[in-house]
Coordinates of C-alpha atoms in Angstrom, one line a residue:
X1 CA -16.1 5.9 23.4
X2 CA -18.9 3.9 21.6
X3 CA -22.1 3.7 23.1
X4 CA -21.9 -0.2 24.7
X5 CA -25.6 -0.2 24.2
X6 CA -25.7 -0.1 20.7
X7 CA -24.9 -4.0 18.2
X8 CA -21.8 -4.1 16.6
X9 CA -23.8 -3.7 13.2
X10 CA -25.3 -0.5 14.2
X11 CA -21.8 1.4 15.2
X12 CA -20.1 0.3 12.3
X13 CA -23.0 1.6 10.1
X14 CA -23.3 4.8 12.1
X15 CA -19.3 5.4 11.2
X16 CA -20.5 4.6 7.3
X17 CA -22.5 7.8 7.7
X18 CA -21.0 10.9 7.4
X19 CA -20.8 12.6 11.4
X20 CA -19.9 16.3 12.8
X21 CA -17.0 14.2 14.2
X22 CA -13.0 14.6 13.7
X23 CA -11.7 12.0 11.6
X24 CA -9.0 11.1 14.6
X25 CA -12.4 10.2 16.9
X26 CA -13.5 8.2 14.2
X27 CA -10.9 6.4 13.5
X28 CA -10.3 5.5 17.0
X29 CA -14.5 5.2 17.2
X30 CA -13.8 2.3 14.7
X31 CA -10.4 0.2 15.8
X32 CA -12.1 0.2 19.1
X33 CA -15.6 -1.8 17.5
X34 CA -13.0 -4.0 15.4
X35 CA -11.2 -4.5 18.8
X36 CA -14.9 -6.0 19.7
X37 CA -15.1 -7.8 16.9
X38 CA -12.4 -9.6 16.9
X39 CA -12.9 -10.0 20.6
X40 CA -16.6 -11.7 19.9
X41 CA -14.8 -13.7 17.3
X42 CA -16.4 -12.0 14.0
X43 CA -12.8 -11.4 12.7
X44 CA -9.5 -13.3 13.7
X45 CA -6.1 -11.2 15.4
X46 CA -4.3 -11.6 11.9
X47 CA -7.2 -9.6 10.1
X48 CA -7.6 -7.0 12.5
X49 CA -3.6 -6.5 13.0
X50 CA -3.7 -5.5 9.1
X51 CA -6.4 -3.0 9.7
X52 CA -4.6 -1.4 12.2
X53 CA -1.6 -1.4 10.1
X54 CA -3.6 0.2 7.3
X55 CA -4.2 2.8 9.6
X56 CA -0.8 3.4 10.4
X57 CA 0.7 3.4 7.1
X58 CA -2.0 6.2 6.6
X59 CA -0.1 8.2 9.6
X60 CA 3.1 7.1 9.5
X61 CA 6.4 8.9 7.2
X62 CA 9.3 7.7 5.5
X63 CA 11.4 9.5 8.2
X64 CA 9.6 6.7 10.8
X65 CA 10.5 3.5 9.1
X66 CA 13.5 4.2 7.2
X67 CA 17.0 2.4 7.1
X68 CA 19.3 4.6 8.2
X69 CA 22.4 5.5 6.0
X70 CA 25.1 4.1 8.3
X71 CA 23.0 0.7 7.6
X72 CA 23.3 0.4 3.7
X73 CA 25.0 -1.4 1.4
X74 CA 26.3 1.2 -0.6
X75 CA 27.5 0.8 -4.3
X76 CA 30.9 2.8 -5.2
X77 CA 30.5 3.5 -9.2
X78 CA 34.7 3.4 -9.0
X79 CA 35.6 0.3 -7.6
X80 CA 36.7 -2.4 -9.9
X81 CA 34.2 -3.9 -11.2
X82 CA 35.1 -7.4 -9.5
X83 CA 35.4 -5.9 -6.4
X84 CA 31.7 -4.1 -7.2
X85 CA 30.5 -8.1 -8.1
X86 CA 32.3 -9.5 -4.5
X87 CA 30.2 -6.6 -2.3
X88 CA 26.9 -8.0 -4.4
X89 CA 27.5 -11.0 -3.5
X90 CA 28.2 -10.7 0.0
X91 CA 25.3 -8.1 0.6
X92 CA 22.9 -10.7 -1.2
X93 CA 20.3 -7.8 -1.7
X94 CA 18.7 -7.3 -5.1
X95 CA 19.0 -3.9 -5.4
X96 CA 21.8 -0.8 -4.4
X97 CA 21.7 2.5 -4.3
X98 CA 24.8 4.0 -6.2
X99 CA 26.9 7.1 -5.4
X100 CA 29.8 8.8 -7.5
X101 CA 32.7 10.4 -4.7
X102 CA 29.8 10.9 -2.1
X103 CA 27.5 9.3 -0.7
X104 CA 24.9 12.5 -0.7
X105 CA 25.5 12.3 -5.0
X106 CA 23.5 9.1 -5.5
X107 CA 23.7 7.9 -9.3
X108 CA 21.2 5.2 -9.5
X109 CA 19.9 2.0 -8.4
X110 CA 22.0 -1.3 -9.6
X111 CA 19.7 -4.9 -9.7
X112 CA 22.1 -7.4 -8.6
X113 CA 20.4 -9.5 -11.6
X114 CA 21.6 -7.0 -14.4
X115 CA 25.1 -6.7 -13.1
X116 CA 24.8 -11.0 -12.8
X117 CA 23.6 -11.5 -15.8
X118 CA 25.0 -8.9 -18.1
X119 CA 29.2 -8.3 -16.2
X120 CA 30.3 -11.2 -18.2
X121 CA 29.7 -9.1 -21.6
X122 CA 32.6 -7.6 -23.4
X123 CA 32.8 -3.9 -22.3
X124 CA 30.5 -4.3 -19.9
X125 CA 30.0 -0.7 -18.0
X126 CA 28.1 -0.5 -14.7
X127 CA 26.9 2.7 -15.7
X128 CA 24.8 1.4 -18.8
X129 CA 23.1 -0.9 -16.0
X130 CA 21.8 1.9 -13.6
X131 CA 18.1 2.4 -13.2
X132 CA 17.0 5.9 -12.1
X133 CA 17.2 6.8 -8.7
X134 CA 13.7 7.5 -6.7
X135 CA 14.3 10.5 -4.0
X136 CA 11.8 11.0 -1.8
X137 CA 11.5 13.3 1.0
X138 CA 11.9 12.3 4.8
X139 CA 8.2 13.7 5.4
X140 CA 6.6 11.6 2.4
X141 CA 3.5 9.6 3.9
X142 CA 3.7 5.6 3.3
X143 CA 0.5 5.4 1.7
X144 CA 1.3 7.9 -0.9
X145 CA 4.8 6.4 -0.8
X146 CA 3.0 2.8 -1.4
X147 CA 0.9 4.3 -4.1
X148 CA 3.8 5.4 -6.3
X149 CA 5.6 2.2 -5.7
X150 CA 3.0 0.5 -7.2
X151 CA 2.1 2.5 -9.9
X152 CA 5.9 3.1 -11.1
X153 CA 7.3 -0.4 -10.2
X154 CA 9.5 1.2 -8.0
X155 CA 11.0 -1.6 -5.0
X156 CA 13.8 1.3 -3.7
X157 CA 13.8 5.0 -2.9
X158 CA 16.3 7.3 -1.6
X159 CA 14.7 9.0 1.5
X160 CA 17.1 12.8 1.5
X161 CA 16.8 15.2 4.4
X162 CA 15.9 18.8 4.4
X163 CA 19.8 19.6 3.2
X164 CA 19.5 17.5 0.3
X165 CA 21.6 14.6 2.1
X166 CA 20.6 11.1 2.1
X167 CA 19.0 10.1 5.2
X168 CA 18.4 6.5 4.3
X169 CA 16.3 4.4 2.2
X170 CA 13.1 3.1 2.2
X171 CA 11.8 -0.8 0.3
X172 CA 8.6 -1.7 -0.6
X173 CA 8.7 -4.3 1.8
X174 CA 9.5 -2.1 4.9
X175 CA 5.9 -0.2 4.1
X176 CA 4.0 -3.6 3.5
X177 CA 5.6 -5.1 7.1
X178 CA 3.7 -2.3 8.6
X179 CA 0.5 -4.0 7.3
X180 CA 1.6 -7.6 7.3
X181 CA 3.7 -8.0 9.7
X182 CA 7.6 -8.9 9.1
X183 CA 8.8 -10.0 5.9
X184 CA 12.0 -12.5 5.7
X185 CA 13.2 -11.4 2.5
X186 CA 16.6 -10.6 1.5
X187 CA 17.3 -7.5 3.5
X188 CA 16.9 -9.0 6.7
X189 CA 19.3 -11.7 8.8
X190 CA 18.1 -14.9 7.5
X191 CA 19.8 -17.7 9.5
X192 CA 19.4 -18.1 13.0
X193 CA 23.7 -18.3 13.2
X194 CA 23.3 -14.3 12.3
X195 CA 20.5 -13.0 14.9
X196 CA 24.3 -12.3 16.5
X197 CA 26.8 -10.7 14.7
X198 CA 30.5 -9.0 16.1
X199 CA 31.4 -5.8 15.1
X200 CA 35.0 -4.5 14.5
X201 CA 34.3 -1.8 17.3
X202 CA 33.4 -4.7 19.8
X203 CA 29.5 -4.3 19.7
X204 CA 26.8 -6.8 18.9
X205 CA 24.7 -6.3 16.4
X206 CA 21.2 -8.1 17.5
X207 CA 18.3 -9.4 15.3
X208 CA 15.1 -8.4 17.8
X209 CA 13.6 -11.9 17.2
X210 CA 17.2 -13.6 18.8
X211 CA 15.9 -15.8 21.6
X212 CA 17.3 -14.7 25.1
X213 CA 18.8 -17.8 25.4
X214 CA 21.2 -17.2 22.4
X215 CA 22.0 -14.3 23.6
X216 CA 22.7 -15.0 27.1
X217 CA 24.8 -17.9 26.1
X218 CA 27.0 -15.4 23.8
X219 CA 27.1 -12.4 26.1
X220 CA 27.5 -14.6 29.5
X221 CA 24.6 -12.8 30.8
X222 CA 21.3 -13.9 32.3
X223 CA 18.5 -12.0 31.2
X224 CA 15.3 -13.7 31.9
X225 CA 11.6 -13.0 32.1
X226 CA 8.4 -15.2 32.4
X227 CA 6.7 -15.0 28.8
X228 CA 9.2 -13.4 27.5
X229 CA 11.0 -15.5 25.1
X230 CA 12.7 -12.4 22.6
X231 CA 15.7 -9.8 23.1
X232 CA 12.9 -7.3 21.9
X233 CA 10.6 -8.5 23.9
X234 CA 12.7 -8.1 27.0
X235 CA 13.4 -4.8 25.8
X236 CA 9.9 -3.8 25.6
X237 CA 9.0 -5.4 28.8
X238 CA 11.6 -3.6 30.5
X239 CA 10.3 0.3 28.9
X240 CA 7.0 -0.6 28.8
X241 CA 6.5 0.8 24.9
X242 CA 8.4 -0.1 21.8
X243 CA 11.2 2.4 22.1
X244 CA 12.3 4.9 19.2
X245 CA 15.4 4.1 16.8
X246 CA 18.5 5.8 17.9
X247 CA 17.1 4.9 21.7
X248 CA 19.3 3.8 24.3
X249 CA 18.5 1.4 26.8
X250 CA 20.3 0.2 29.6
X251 CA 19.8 -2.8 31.3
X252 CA 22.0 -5.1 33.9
X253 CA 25.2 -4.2 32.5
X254 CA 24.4 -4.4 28.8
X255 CA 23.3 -1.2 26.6
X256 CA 20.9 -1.7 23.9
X257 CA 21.0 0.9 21.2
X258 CA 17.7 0.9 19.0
X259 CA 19.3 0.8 15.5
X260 CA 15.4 -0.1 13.5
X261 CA 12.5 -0.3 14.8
X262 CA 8.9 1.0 13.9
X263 CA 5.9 1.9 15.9
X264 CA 5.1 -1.8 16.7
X265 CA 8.5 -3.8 17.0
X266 CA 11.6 -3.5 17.3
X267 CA 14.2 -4.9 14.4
X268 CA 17.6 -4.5 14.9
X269 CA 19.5 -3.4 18.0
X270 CA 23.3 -2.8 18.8
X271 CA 24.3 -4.7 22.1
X272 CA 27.7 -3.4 23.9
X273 CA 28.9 -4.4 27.8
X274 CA 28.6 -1.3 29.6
X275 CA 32.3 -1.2 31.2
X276 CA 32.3 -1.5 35.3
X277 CA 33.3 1.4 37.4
X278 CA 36.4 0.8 39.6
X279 CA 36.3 2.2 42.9
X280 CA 39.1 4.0 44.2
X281 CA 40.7 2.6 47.4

């Protein structure tokens, strides 16, 4: 811990100079005098939540943060080609990953503006459209993984397993909320209407910033806690921590199943009654 003696100048110049410290007891050595600063009112919350962001990104993989596979909106290079425009459309995203018979043989990345702009064309083939696919590997760090999206324009990459498959994928945006905060942009559920959708399979798929009052009034249950205004925020409440994706949580009858989150909120969670047990007479 840093000596409480010592300013606030004279520890953040001390971590300046080189130490025969680790760099984890530095790094901690220095959120903890930001947590000062920002405590003594030198910096404001929003300033020093990027820097702990920053520090994340710097610990964090593509694995952590990805969106699973189950979760895209996948492209099939053999539908028709109105059927391809109608799944565009729907999705609203502006870009897909594309596969050819599998979903593990990803083709390319179609821009929802190219096929927009360029399917009215006489012999227009989606093929011509495809950009190059990015693969990356689940272990890939975000900062690197920021780096090369910058420096190659890259907004999309496929995130593949040790086998080759395709574990997800990974945006641009999804490494900058980890610095920023959340981003409403097209990949996420932009009208309040949709914080609550039905699944065919009978689950509810929940946005993590759905107030509990929305959802209580949809799932006829009751779940209520001073302060707490958030489905996520119950759920974290209720653990203590921001759970893992792929978590399961279970709570007065209703199962929450953590579909994405990241170290610091939760985004998207699968709601499902859990059915009652019927005692024998």
């Amino acid at each position: 811990m840093p000596d409480p003696a010592k300013s606030l100048l004279e520890r953040l110049t001390e971590f300046l100079t080189p130490q025969p410290t680790s760099a984890a007891e530095r790094r901690q050595e220095l959120i903890h005098t930001l947590r000062e600063a920002q405590t003594e009112g030198l910096i404001d919350v929003d300033a020093l939540s990027m820097i702990e962001g920053v520090f994340q990104v710097g610990q964090l993989c593509a694995r952590d943060i990805l969106v699973p596979r189950a979760q895209i909106d996948w492209i099939d290079i053999n539908l028709p080609l109105s059927e391809i425009i109608k799944n565009v459309i729907a999705a609203a995203h502006s870009r897909y990953p594309v596969f050819d018979g599998s979903r593990d043989n990803v083709i390319g990345t179609l821009l929802a503006k190219d096929l927009l702009r360029h399917s009215s064309e006489e012999d227009f083939q989606v093929r011509d459209w495809l950009r190059p696919a990015v693969f990356i590997p689940e272990s890939k760090r975000l900062s690197v993984l920021l780096r090369d999206f910058k420096d190659n324009r890259n907004h999309l990459a496929i995130v593949v397993d040790e086998y080759s498959g395709v574990a997800g994928i990974i945006t641009i945006e999804d490494v900058l909320e980890q610095i920023v905060g959340d981003i409403e942009d097209e990949h996420d559920i932009d009208e309040e209407a949709d914080n609550l959708i039905a699944l065919d399979n009978g689950d509810i798929r929940v946005k993590g910033i759905t107030e509990l009052e929305q959802f209580n009034e949809m799932l006829g249950t009751n779940f209520q806690d001073d302060g707490i205004e958030t489905v996520a925020g119950l759920v974290i409440q209720h653990l203590g921590r921001v759970p893992k994706m792929g978590e399961l949580i279970e709570m007065d009858g209703i199962a929450f199943e953590v579909q994405r989150a990241d170290p610091r909120q939760i985004h998207i969670l699968l709601a499902r009654q859990i059915p009652k047990k019927v005692n024998p007479d």
